[in-house]
Short mmCIF file of C-alpha atoms (C1' of nucleotides) in Angstrom, two decimals:
data_model
loop_
_atom_site.label_atom_id
_atom_site.label_comp_id
_atom_site.label_asym_id
_atom_site.label_seq_id
_atom_site.Cartn_x
_atom_site.Cartn_y
_atom_site.Cartn_z
CA MET A 242 -29.08 7.19 -21.44
CA ARG A 243 -26.61 8.47 -24.00
CA ARG A 244 -27.12 7.77 -27.65
CA ILE A 245 -25.55 4.50 -28.72
CA SER A 246 -23.94 4.35 -32.14
CA GLU A 247 -24.95 1.93 -34.87
CA PRO A 248 -21.68 -0.06 -34.81
CA THR A 249 -22.02 -0.44 -31.07
CA VAL A 250 -25.58 -1.73 -31.33
CA ARG A 251 -24.48 -4.35 -33.83
CA ARG A 252 -21.69 -5.47 -31.54
CA LEU A 253 -24.08 -5.71 -28.60
CA SER A 254 -26.11 -8.13 -30.66
CA LEU A 255 -23.00 -10.25 -31.22
CA TYR A 256 -22.03 -10.13 -27.56
CA LEU A 257 -25.52 -11.23 -26.58
CA ARG A 258 -25.44 -14.30 -28.77
CA PHE A 259 -22.06 -15.24 -27.35
CA LEU A 260 -23.23 -14.64 -23.77
CA GLU A 261 -26.25 -16.85 -24.31
CA GLU A 262 -24.05 -19.70 -25.50
CA HIS A 263 -21.92 -19.33 -22.40
CA ALA A 264 -24.94 -19.06 -20.14
CA ALA A 265 -26.29 -22.30 -21.61
CA ARG A 266 -23.05 -23.99 -20.60
CA GLY A 267 -23.34 -22.64 -17.09
CA ILE A 268 -20.39 -20.26 -17.30
CA ALA A 269 -20.84 -17.55 -14.69
CA THR A 270 -18.35 -14.86 -15.67
CA ILE A 271 -16.61 -13.69 -18.83
CA SER A 272 -13.84 -11.19 -19.46
CA SER A 273 -13.76 -8.41 -22.03
CA ASP A 274 -10.96 -10.34 -23.74
CA GLU A 275 -13.16 -13.37 -24.27
CA LEU A 276 -16.05 -11.24 -25.49
CA ALA A 277 -13.73 -9.49 -27.92
CA ALA A 278 -12.82 -12.81 -29.52
CA CYS A 279 -16.44 -13.45 -30.49
CA GLY A 280 -16.98 -10.10 -32.11
CA ALA A 281 -13.86 -9.42 -34.12
CA THR A 282 -12.97 -6.51 -31.90
CA THR A 283 -10.71 -5.57 -28.99
CA ALA A 284 -11.11 -5.84 -25.24
CA ALA A 285 -10.99 -2.06 -24.94
CA GLN A 286 -13.83 -1.75 -27.43
CA VAL A 287 -15.93 -4.24 -25.50
CA ARG A 288 -15.40 -2.31 -22.28
CA LYS A 289 -16.26 0.99 -23.99
CA ASP A 290 -19.40 -0.50 -25.46
CA LEU A 291 -20.56 -1.95 -22.17
CA SER A 292 -19.60 1.08 -20.09
CA LEU A 293 -22.03 3.18 -22.11
CA PHE A 294 -24.85 2.01 -19.89
CA GLY A 295 -23.21 1.62 -16.54
CA SER A 296 -20.60 -0.39 -14.76
CA PHE A 297 -21.61 -4.02 -14.84
CA GLY A 298 -18.25 -5.73 -14.64
CA LYS A 299 -16.36 -6.66 -11.52
CA ARG A 300 -12.74 -5.55 -11.65
CA GLY A 301 -10.35 -8.46 -11.47
CA LEU A 302 -13.16 -10.85 -12.44
CA GLY A 303 -15.07 -9.87 -15.53
CA TYR A 304 -18.78 -9.68 -16.30
CA ALA A 305 -21.54 -11.82 -14.81
CA VAL A 306 -22.87 -13.73 -17.82
CA PRO A 307 -26.61 -14.07 -17.09
CA GLU A 308 -26.92 -10.54 -15.72
CA LEU A 309 -25.13 -8.97 -18.65
CA ALA A 310 -27.19 -11.01 -21.12
CA ALA A 311 -30.39 -9.83 -19.46
CA ARG A 312 -29.19 -6.23 -19.56
CA LEU A 313 -28.33 -6.48 -23.26
CA ARG A 314 -31.70 -8.03 -24.06
CA ASP A 315 -33.28 -5.13 -22.24
CA ILE A 316 -31.24 -2.51 -24.06
CA LEU A 317 -31.86 -4.09 -27.45
CA GLY A 318 -35.55 -4.33 -26.72
CA LEU A 319 -35.63 -8.11 -26.88
CA GLU A 320 -37.63 -8.75 -23.73
CA ARG A 321 -40.77 -8.49 -25.84
CA THR A 322 -41.90 -10.13 -29.07
CA TYR A 323 -42.36 -8.47 -32.43
CA GLY A 324 -45.00 -9.18 -35.05
CA VAL A 325 -43.34 -9.44 -38.44
CA ALA A 326 -44.84 -9.30 -41.93
CA VAL A 327 -43.03 -10.46 -45.04
CA VAL A 328 -43.94 -8.80 -48.33
CA GLY A 329 -42.86 -10.81 -51.34
CA ALA A 330 -43.09 -14.59 -51.25
CA GLY A 331 -40.49 -15.36 -53.87
CA LYS A 332 -37.22 -17.18 -53.29
CA VAL A 333 -35.97 -14.87 -50.59
CA GLY A 334 -39.28 -14.29 -48.86
CA SER A 335 -40.24 -17.94 -48.71
CA ALA A 336 -36.80 -18.90 -47.43
CA LEU A 337 -37.13 -16.33 -44.65
CA VAL A 338 -40.55 -17.58 -43.62
CA GLN A 339 -39.60 -21.24 -43.73
CA TYR A 340 -36.28 -20.66 -42.01
CA GLY A 341 -37.98 -19.65 -38.79
CA GLY A 342 -34.73 -19.08 -36.97
CA PHE A 343 -35.92 -15.72 -35.64
CA THR A 344 -38.94 -17.11 -33.84
CA SER A 345 -36.77 -18.17 -30.92
CA ARG A 346 -35.58 -14.59 -30.54
CA GLY A 347 -39.08 -13.16 -30.49
CA PHE A 348 -39.59 -12.18 -34.11
CA LEU A 349 -42.84 -13.87 -35.09
CA VAL A 350 -43.86 -13.92 -38.74
CA ARG A 351 -47.62 -13.48 -38.71
CA TRP A 352 -48.30 -12.19 -42.22
CA VAL A 353 -46.95 -13.04 -45.67
CA TYR A 354 -48.00 -11.21 -48.82
CA ASP A 355 -47.53 -11.49 -52.55
CA ILE A 356 -49.29 -10.28 -55.67
CA ASP A 357 -48.83 -13.49 -57.67
CA PRO A 358 -52.04 -15.59 -57.60
CA ALA A 359 -49.89 -18.71 -57.97
CA ARG A 360 -48.38 -18.03 -54.56
CA ILE A 361 -51.41 -16.70 -52.71
CA GLY A 362 -53.06 -19.38 -50.59
CA HIS A 363 -49.99 -21.49 -49.96
CA ALA A 364 -49.07 -21.86 -46.31
CA TRP A 365 -45.57 -22.07 -44.84
CA ASN A 366 -44.92 -22.65 -41.17
CA GLY A 367 -48.63 -22.22 -40.63
CA VAL A 368 -48.73 -18.77 -42.22
CA ARG A 369 -50.89 -18.34 -45.28
CA VAL A 370 -49.70 -16.19 -48.19
CA SER A 371 -52.27 -13.41 -48.62
CA ASP A 372 -53.00 -11.05 -51.45
CA ALA A 373 -50.83 -7.96 -51.02
CA ARG A 374 -53.90 -5.82 -51.66
CA ASP A 375 -55.27 -6.96 -48.31
CA MET A 376 -52.50 -5.31 -46.27
CA GLU A 377 -54.47 -2.13 -45.61
CA VAL A 378 -57.45 -4.09 -44.29
CA ASP A 379 -55.38 -6.64 -42.35
CA PHE A 380 -53.33 -4.02 -40.55
CA HIS A 381 -56.28 -1.83 -39.72
CA GLU A 382 -56.10 -2.76 -36.11
CA GLY A 383 -52.87 -4.33 -34.96
CA GLY A 384 -50.38 -4.48 -37.78
CA PRO A 385 -46.81 -5.71 -37.68
CA ASP A 386 -43.99 -4.04 -35.76
CA ILE A 387 -41.46 -4.87 -38.45
CA VAL A 388 -41.95 -5.53 -42.16
CA ILE A 389 -39.49 -7.45 -44.29
CA VAL A 390 -39.52 -6.26 -47.90
CA ALA A 391 -38.48 -9.11 -50.17
CA THR A 392 -39.93 -7.96 -53.47
CA PRO A 393 -38.11 -7.30 -56.74
CA GLY A 394 -36.28 -4.00 -56.77
CA ASP A 395 -38.79 -2.15 -58.90
CA ALA A 396 -41.68 -2.88 -56.54
CA ALA A 397 -39.89 -2.12 -53.29
CA GLN A 398 -40.34 1.65 -53.11
CA GLY A 399 -44.06 1.35 -53.81
CA VAL A 400 -44.41 -1.18 -51.02
CA ALA A 401 -42.39 1.04 -48.69
CA ASP A 402 -44.68 3.99 -49.44
CA ARG A 403 -47.73 1.91 -48.53
CA LEU A 404 -46.08 0.67 -45.35
CA VAL A 405 -45.25 4.22 -44.29
CA ARG A 406 -48.85 5.22 -44.84
CA LEU A 407 -49.93 2.27 -42.69
CA GLY A 408 -47.78 3.51 -39.83
CA VAL A 409 -45.00 0.92 -40.05
CA LYS A 410 -41.86 2.26 -38.34
CA ALA A 411 -39.28 -0.48 -39.04
CA ILE A 412 -38.37 -2.09 -42.36
CA LEU A 413 -35.82 -4.74 -43.21
CA ASN A 414 -35.15 -4.33 -46.90
CA PHE A 415 -33.84 -7.20 -49.04
CA ALA A 416 -34.56 -5.45 -52.33
CA PRO A 417 -31.45 -4.08 -54.05
CA VAL A 418 -32.58 -0.46 -53.95
CA HIS A 419 -32.34 2.38 -51.48
CA LEU A 420 -35.73 3.07 -49.93
CA VAL A 421 -36.77 6.66 -49.30
CA VAL A 422 -38.80 6.99 -46.10
CA PRO A 423 -39.55 9.68 -43.51
CA ASP A 424 -37.10 10.28 -40.67
CA ASP A 425 -39.18 8.45 -38.10
CA VAL A 426 -39.07 5.20 -40.08
CA VAL A 427 -35.93 3.11 -39.74
CA VAL A 428 -34.68 0.92 -42.58
CA LYS A 429 -31.95 -1.71 -42.47
CA ASN A 430 -30.70 -3.17 -45.70
CA VAL A 431 -29.52 -6.65 -46.51
CA ASN A 432 -27.97 -6.53 -49.95
CA MET A 433 -26.10 -9.60 -51.09
CA ALA A 434 -25.06 -7.97 -54.33
CA ILE A 435 -23.15 -5.31 -52.40
CA GLU A 436 -21.43 -7.93 -50.28
CA LEU A 437 -20.40 -9.93 -53.33
CA GLU A 438 -19.09 -6.83 -55.05
CA ALA A 439 -17.18 -5.82 -51.92
CA LEU A 440 -15.60 -9.28 -52.02
CA SER A 441 -14.82 -8.76 -55.68
CA TYR A 442 -13.10 -5.51 -54.85
CA ALA A 443 -11.15 -7.11 -52.01
CA LEU A 444 -9.99 -9.94 -54.28
CA ARG A 445 -8.80 -7.50 -56.90
CA HIS A 446 -6.93 -5.23 -54.52
CA GLY A 447 -5.31 -6.08 -51.17
CA MET B 203 -4.10 3.96 -56.34
CA ARG B 204 -4.90 4.99 -52.79
CA ARG B 205 -6.64 2.61 -50.48
CA ILE B 206 -10.40 2.85 -50.72
CA SER B 207 -12.39 2.49 -47.53
CA GLU B 208 -15.04 -0.14 -46.98
CA PRO B 209 -17.97 2.33 -46.81
CA THR B 210 -16.79 3.87 -50.06
CA VAL B 211 -16.63 0.49 -51.81
CA ARG B 212 -20.19 -0.25 -50.75
CA ARG B 213 -21.36 3.10 -52.07
CA LEU B 214 -19.58 2.51 -55.38
CA SER B 215 -21.62 -0.64 -55.73
CA LEU B 216 -24.81 1.38 -55.21
CA TYR B 217 -23.71 4.07 -57.65
CA LEU B 218 -22.96 1.43 -60.25
CA ARG B 219 -26.42 -0.09 -60.06
CA PHE B 220 -27.95 3.35 -60.38
CA LEU B 221 -25.71 4.25 -63.30
CA GLU B 222 -26.64 1.06 -65.12
CA GLU B 223 -30.32 1.88 -64.80
CA HIS B 224 -29.67 5.31 -66.25
CA ALA B 225 -27.48 3.92 -69.01
CA ALA B 226 -30.26 1.53 -69.97
CA ARG B 227 -32.55 4.52 -70.39
CA GLY B 228 -29.99 6.26 -72.56
CA ILE B 229 -29.17 9.04 -70.12
CA ALA B 230 -25.74 10.41 -70.96
CA THR B 231 -24.74 12.47 -67.94
CA ILE B 232 -25.57 12.55 -64.26
CA SER B 233 -24.71 14.98 -61.47
CA SER B 234 -23.33 14.18 -58.04
CA ASP B 235 -26.65 15.38 -56.63
CA GLU B 236 -28.59 12.77 -58.56
CA LEU B 237 -26.13 10.04 -57.61
CA ALA B 238 -26.42 11.04 -53.97
CA ALA B 239 -30.16 10.47 -54.03
CA CYS B 240 -29.70 6.82 -54.93
CA GLY B 241 -27.25 6.06 -52.20
CA ALA B 242 -28.58 7.80 -49.13
CA THR B 243 -25.64 10.15 -49.09
CA THR B 244 -24.62 13.68 -50.04
CA ALA B 245 -23.33 15.20 -53.25
CA ALA B 246 -20.04 16.04 -51.55
CA GLN B 247 -19.62 12.43 -50.51
CA VAL B 248 -20.24 11.23 -54.05
CA ARG B 249 -17.62 13.59 -55.40
CA LYS B 250 -15.12 12.56 -52.74
CA ASP B 251 -15.76 8.90 -53.50
CA LEU B 252 -15.35 9.34 -57.22
CA SER B 253 -12.36 11.69 -56.96
CA LEU B 254 -10.40 8.92 -55.23
CA PHE B 255 -9.52 7.47 -58.59
CA GLY B 256 -9.22 10.49 -60.79
CA SER B 257 -11.27 13.29 -62.25
CA PHE B 258 -14.00 11.83 -64.38
CA GLY B 259 -16.63 14.49 -64.11
CA LYS B 260 -17.01 17.51 -66.33
CA ARG B 261 -17.45 20.71 -64.37
CA GLY B 262 -20.72 22.39 -65.08
CA LEU B 263 -22.09 19.15 -66.53
CA GLY B 264 -21.69 16.10 -64.35
CA TYR B 265 -20.41 12.59 -65.02
CA ALA B 266 -20.64 10.65 -68.27
CA VAL B 267 -22.87 7.71 -67.36
CA PRO B 268 -21.49 4.84 -69.47
CA GLU B 269 -17.86 5.84 -68.89
CA LEU B 270 -18.29 6.13 -65.15
CA ALA B 271 -20.14 2.81 -65.02
CA ALA B 272 -17.33 1.12 -66.89
CA ARG B 273 -14.76 2.67 -64.57
CA LEU B 274 -16.67 1.47 -61.48
CA ARG B 275 -16.99 -2.04 -62.89
CA ASP B 276 -13.26 -2.00 -63.44
CA ILE B 277 -12.47 -0.77 -59.94
CA LEU B 278 -14.84 -3.24 -58.32
CA GLY B 279 -13.36 -6.05 -60.37
CA LEU B 280 -16.61 -6.81 -62.16
CA GLU B 281 -15.23 -7.03 -65.68
CA ARG B 282 -14.57 -10.72 -65.05
CA THR B 283 -16.72 -13.58 -63.75
CA TYR B 284 -16.35 -15.39 -60.45
CA GLY B 285 -16.90 -19.05 -59.71
CA VAL B 286 -18.99 -19.39 -56.57
CA ALA B 287 -19.55 -22.39 -54.31
CA VAL B 288 -22.37 -22.60 -51.78
CA VAL B 289 -21.80 -24.75 -48.70
CA GLY B 290 -25.01 -25.70 -46.94
CA ALA B 291 -28.10 -26.47 -48.99
CA GLY B 292 -30.71 -25.72 -46.35
CA LYS B 293 -33.29 -22.95 -46.52
CA VAL B 294 -30.83 -20.13 -47.03
CA GLY B 295 -28.44 -21.99 -49.30
CA SER B 296 -31.11 -23.32 -51.60
CA ALA B 297 -32.78 -19.94 -51.82
CA LEU B 298 -29.47 -18.40 -52.86
CA VAL B 299 -28.86 -20.98 -55.54
CA GLN B 300 -32.37 -20.84 -56.93
CA TYR B 301 -32.52 -17.07 -56.76
CA GLY B 302 -29.84 -16.72 -59.38
CA GLY B 303 -29.94 -12.94 -59.38
CA PHE B 304 -26.15 -12.73 -59.19
CA THR B 305 -25.53 -14.62 -62.40
CA SER B 306 -26.20 -11.50 -64.43
CA ARG B 307 -23.46 -9.70 -62.49
CA GLY B 308 -20.90 -12.39 -63.12
CA PHE B 309 -21.18 -14.49 -59.97
CA LEU B 310 -21.73 -18.03 -61.23
CA VAL B 311 -22.71 -20.73 -58.76
CA ARG B 312 -20.89 -23.84 -59.94
CA TRP B 313 -20.80 -25.96 -56.77
CA VAL B 314 -23.29 -26.68 -54.01
CA TYR B 315 -22.48 -28.85 -51.00
CA ASP B 316 -24.25 -30.37 -48.04
CA ILE B 317 -23.67 -33.24 -45.63
CA ASP B 318 -27.31 -34.37 -45.47
CA PRO B 319 -27.85 -37.42 -47.76
CA ALA B 320 -31.45 -36.31 -48.23
CA ARG B 321 -30.20 -33.19 -50.01
CA ILE B 322 -27.27 -34.63 -51.92
CA GLY B 323 -28.14 -35.42 -55.51
CA HIS B 324 -30.86 -32.84 -55.95
CA ALA B 325 -30.22 -30.29 -58.66
CA TRP B 326 -31.21 -26.62 -58.66
CA ASN B 327 -30.62 -24.32 -61.57
CA GLY B 328 -28.64 -27.13 -63.14
CA VAL B 329 -26.24 -27.42 -60.23
CA ARG B 330 -26.16 -30.73 -58.38
CA VAL B 331 -25.83 -30.81 -54.59
CA SER B 332 -22.65 -32.74 -53.81
CA ASP B 333 -21.38 -34.39 -50.68
CA ALA B 334 -19.42 -31.81 -48.68
CA ARG B 335 -16.67 -34.39 -48.23
CA ASP B 336 -15.90 -34.07 -51.94
CA MET B 337 -14.80 -30.43 -51.72
CA GLU B 338 -11.11 -31.22 -51.37
CA VAL B 339 -11.17 -33.42 -54.48
CA ASP B 340 -13.43 -31.13 -56.51
CA PHE B 341 -11.33 -28.04 -55.88
CA HIS B 342 -8.05 -29.78 -56.53
CA GLU B 343 -7.63 -27.95 -59.76
CA GLY B 344 -9.75 -24.89 -60.28
CA GLY B 345 -11.84 -24.24 -57.22
CA PRO B 346 -14.21 -21.33 -56.58
CA ASP B 347 -13.18 -17.70 -56.23
CA ILE B 348 -15.82 -17.04 -53.61
CA VAL B 349 -17.55 -19.42 -51.20
CA ILE B 350 -20.88 -18.72 -49.58
CA VAL B 351 -21.17 -20.36 -46.17
CA ALA B 352 -24.81 -21.08 -45.40
CA THR B 353 -24.47 -23.78 -42.78
CA PRO B 354 -25.80 -23.78 -39.22
CA GLY B 355 -23.69 -21.69 -36.87
CA ASP B 356 -21.93 -24.57 -35.20
CA ALA B 357 -20.61 -25.98 -38.48
CA ALA B 358 -19.47 -22.70 -40.00
CA GLN B 359 -16.02 -22.36 -38.41
CA GLY B 360 -15.11 -25.92 -39.39
CA VAL B 361 -16.12 -25.23 -42.96
CA ALA B 362 -14.15 -21.98 -42.95
CA ASP B 363 -11.04 -23.80 -41.73
CA ARG B 364 -11.31 -26.29 -44.60
CA LEU B 365 -11.85 -23.50 -47.11
CA VAL B 366 -8.77 -21.68 -45.87
CA ARG B 367 -6.74 -24.85 -46.26
CA LEU B 368 -8.07 -25.16 -49.81
CA GLY B 369 -6.79 -21.70 -50.63
CA VAL B 370 -10.13 -19.87 -50.75
CA LYS B 371 -9.57 -16.13 -50.29
CA ALA B 372 -13.13 -14.76 -50.14
CA ILE B 373 -16.05 -15.91 -48.02
CA LEU B 374 -19.59 -14.62 -47.74
CA ASN B 375 -20.85 -15.83 -44.39
CA PHE B 376 -24.55 -16.26 -43.65
CA ALA B 377 -23.99 -18.24 -40.46
CA PRO B 378 -24.62 -16.22 -37.30
CA VAL B 379 -21.08 -16.54 -35.98
CA HIS B 380 -17.86 -14.63 -36.41
CA LEU B 381 -15.42 -16.62 -38.53
CA VAL B 382 -11.75 -16.59 -37.61
CA VAL B 383 -9.54 -16.66 -40.71
CA PRO B 384 -6.02 -15.53 -41.66
CA ASP B 385 -5.42 -11.94 -42.71
CA ASP B 386 -5.24 -12.73 -46.40
CA VAL B 387 -8.76 -14.15 -46.42
CA VAL B 388 -11.61 -11.67 -46.58
CA VAL B 389 -14.99 -12.40 -45.00
CA LYS B 390 -18.21 -10.45 -45.38
CA ASN B 391 -21.10 -11.26 -43.11
CA VAL B 392 -24.82 -11.24 -43.78
CA ASN B 393 -26.56 -11.62 -40.47
CA MET B 394 -30.30 -11.12 -40.45
CA ALA B 395 -30.49 -11.58 -36.68
CA ILE B 396 -28.27 -8.55 -36.16
CA GLU B 397 -30.36 -6.47 -38.53
CA LEU B 398 -33.58 -7.44 -36.76
CA GLU B 399 -32.08 -6.66 -33.38
CA ALA B 400 -30.79 -3.32 -34.63
CA LEU B 401 -34.36 -2.59 -35.72
CA SER B 402 -35.58 -3.67 -32.30
CA TYR B 403 -33.15 -1.25 -30.70
CA ALA B 404 -34.22 1.55 -33.01
CA LEU B 405 -37.90 0.94 -32.24
CA ARG B 406 -37.25 1.04 -28.51
CA HIS B 407 -35.19 4.20 -28.56
CA GLY B 408 -35.38 7.23 -30.83
"C1'" DG C 239 -2.83 -10.03 -9.51
"C1'" DG C 240 -6.12 -9.28 -12.66
"C1'" DA C 241 -9.61 -7.12 -15.05
"C1'" DT C 242 -12.66 -3.12 -15.37
"C1'" DG C 243 -13.76 1.90 -16.49
"C1'" DT C 244 -12.39 6.01 -18.78
"C1'" DG C 245 -10.06 10.39 -20.26
"C1'" DA C 246 -6.77 11.44 -23.83
"C1'" DA C 247 -4.84 10.48 -28.22
"C1'" DT C 248 -5.26 8.69 -32.49
"C1'" DG C 249 -7.39 7.34 -36.63
"C1'" DT C 250 -11.17 7.32 -39.87
"C1'" DC C 251 -15.10 9.08 -42.26
"C1'" DT C 252 -18.12 12.92 -43.50
"C1'" DT C 253 -19.34 17.63 -44.25
"C1'" DC C 254 -18.18 22.29 -45.46
"C1'" DA C 255 -16.87 25.80 -48.37
"C1'" DC C 256 -14.90 27.55 -52.11
"C1'" DA C 257 -11.50 27.73 -55.89
"C1'" DG C 258 -11.32 26.23 -60.57
"C1'" DC C 259 -13.07 24.40 -65.00
"C1'" DT C 260 -16.28 24.18 -68.89
"C1'" DA D 242 -24.04 29.96 -64.35
"C1'" DG D 243 -23.36 25.33 -63.01
"C1'" DC D 244 -21.09 21.54 -61.13
"C1'" DT D 245 -16.82 19.28 -60.09
"C1'" DG D 246 -12.52 18.59 -57.24
"C1'" DT D 247 -10.36 19.19 -52.87
"C1'" DG D 248 -8.03 21.08 -48.72
"C1'" DA D 249 -9.66 22.23 -44.17
"C1'" DA D 250 -12.75 21.49 -40.47
"C1'" DG D 251 -15.73 18.80 -38.04
"C1'" DA D 252 -17.90 14.64 -36.29
"C1'" DC D 253 -17.41 10.11 -35.14
"C1'" DA D 254 -15.24 5.74 -33.78
"C1'" DT D 255 -11.35 3.13 -32.07
"C1'" DT D 256 -7.21 2.39 -29.50
"C1'" DC D 257 -4.08 3.49 -25.77
"C1'" DA D 258 -2.72 3.72 -21.23
"C1'" DC D 259 -3.36 3.86 -16.68
"C1'" DA D 260 -5.84 4.82 -12.38
"C1'" DT D 261 -9.20 2.15 -9.90
"C1'" DC D 262 -11.26 -1.40 -7.63
"C1'" DC D 263 -12.27 -6.47 -6.24
#
DNA sequence: GGATGTGAATGTCTTCACAGCT
DNA sequence: AGCTGTGAAGACATTCACATCC
């Protein structure tokens, strides 16, 4: 299958959520126009995105909702579950663990770490906060598939280095720094400061 | 000044953070190569980005750190402060308010709203959670510059509609839905589900 | 008729390469 | 010599337009 670009992957994720809502309401087919409305894009873009992995639509009708949803789940790798570890049990980390909204989509938080003794031992959603020094031992056989880094900025690179050494291949970084990792490790960043500053820029201009 | 693209604006924000760290350490000049390292980009890209608003570098030397930082703050609109309201005082909303890491950059949370009586009346960081029905009255003279929407997905569009009616021009959306707003309102999305699914895709392929 | 699938055209962003300062 | 500034080239992404099929 051809390589799928980052923007496309993100749109697929949006389409999937929309399809699942429609599936829950028993809607059988959906057009590229309707899908475009959910994702802030155009019908042509939707068709391009979906055509990248075959012809699933029926001309004159649209796309079969449950089938397309299943196909997207497959492409995105969501037919399985992922073990997730959260490093950093401060405001952001604890909110993520307690939120639990990802569990339903197969992202299961199984480990939470911090270095602050005041936080170690607490349990949220049935997951105990462990001493960050225990990561190496804990992950020795069967570590997480994805690690969420929610430490202060100055600790994040050090954590990332340890994670790389432990064989972690996917990191979701909430720390406001750019993490340097080898090519075979993928990092996605969530940086609220950047979003706020982009809003600031947009308010000032435009 | 020419229009600056979205990716460029986001990089400027990264450069600025990096410059401020260097300024704090008393470093006077920095090269495009060094700036590139902080932002996961190339030296040529840095120069292109910075050249969009004039020649600030000195050939053979690099860029003057404090001057460039000041210029970026100006361009990004960060020489002023912004009043921020948070709508939705659940896990995400409360974490944002308590986190407080944006205060130092001029984003001041002055209002927090929810519809759940169990949450109304609590105070975090000195900001009281108010009844969401009071927004119209509260904003009547002098509302927020930026509103963070941290409600469940099904409430987000309704909130956005009210905000638009109240004249809000900038929204940071944490709800996992695409908000439909007029052209003169800018929305940035933070969607952890998309990031996790993009990681899932990356783990499955490549 | 109505909606998909897709080459071609357009637009946007990034990289290259080198002239031009200091 | 060293590093910026920038046109030109290249890569990438989106939009158009229409043939194609149900």
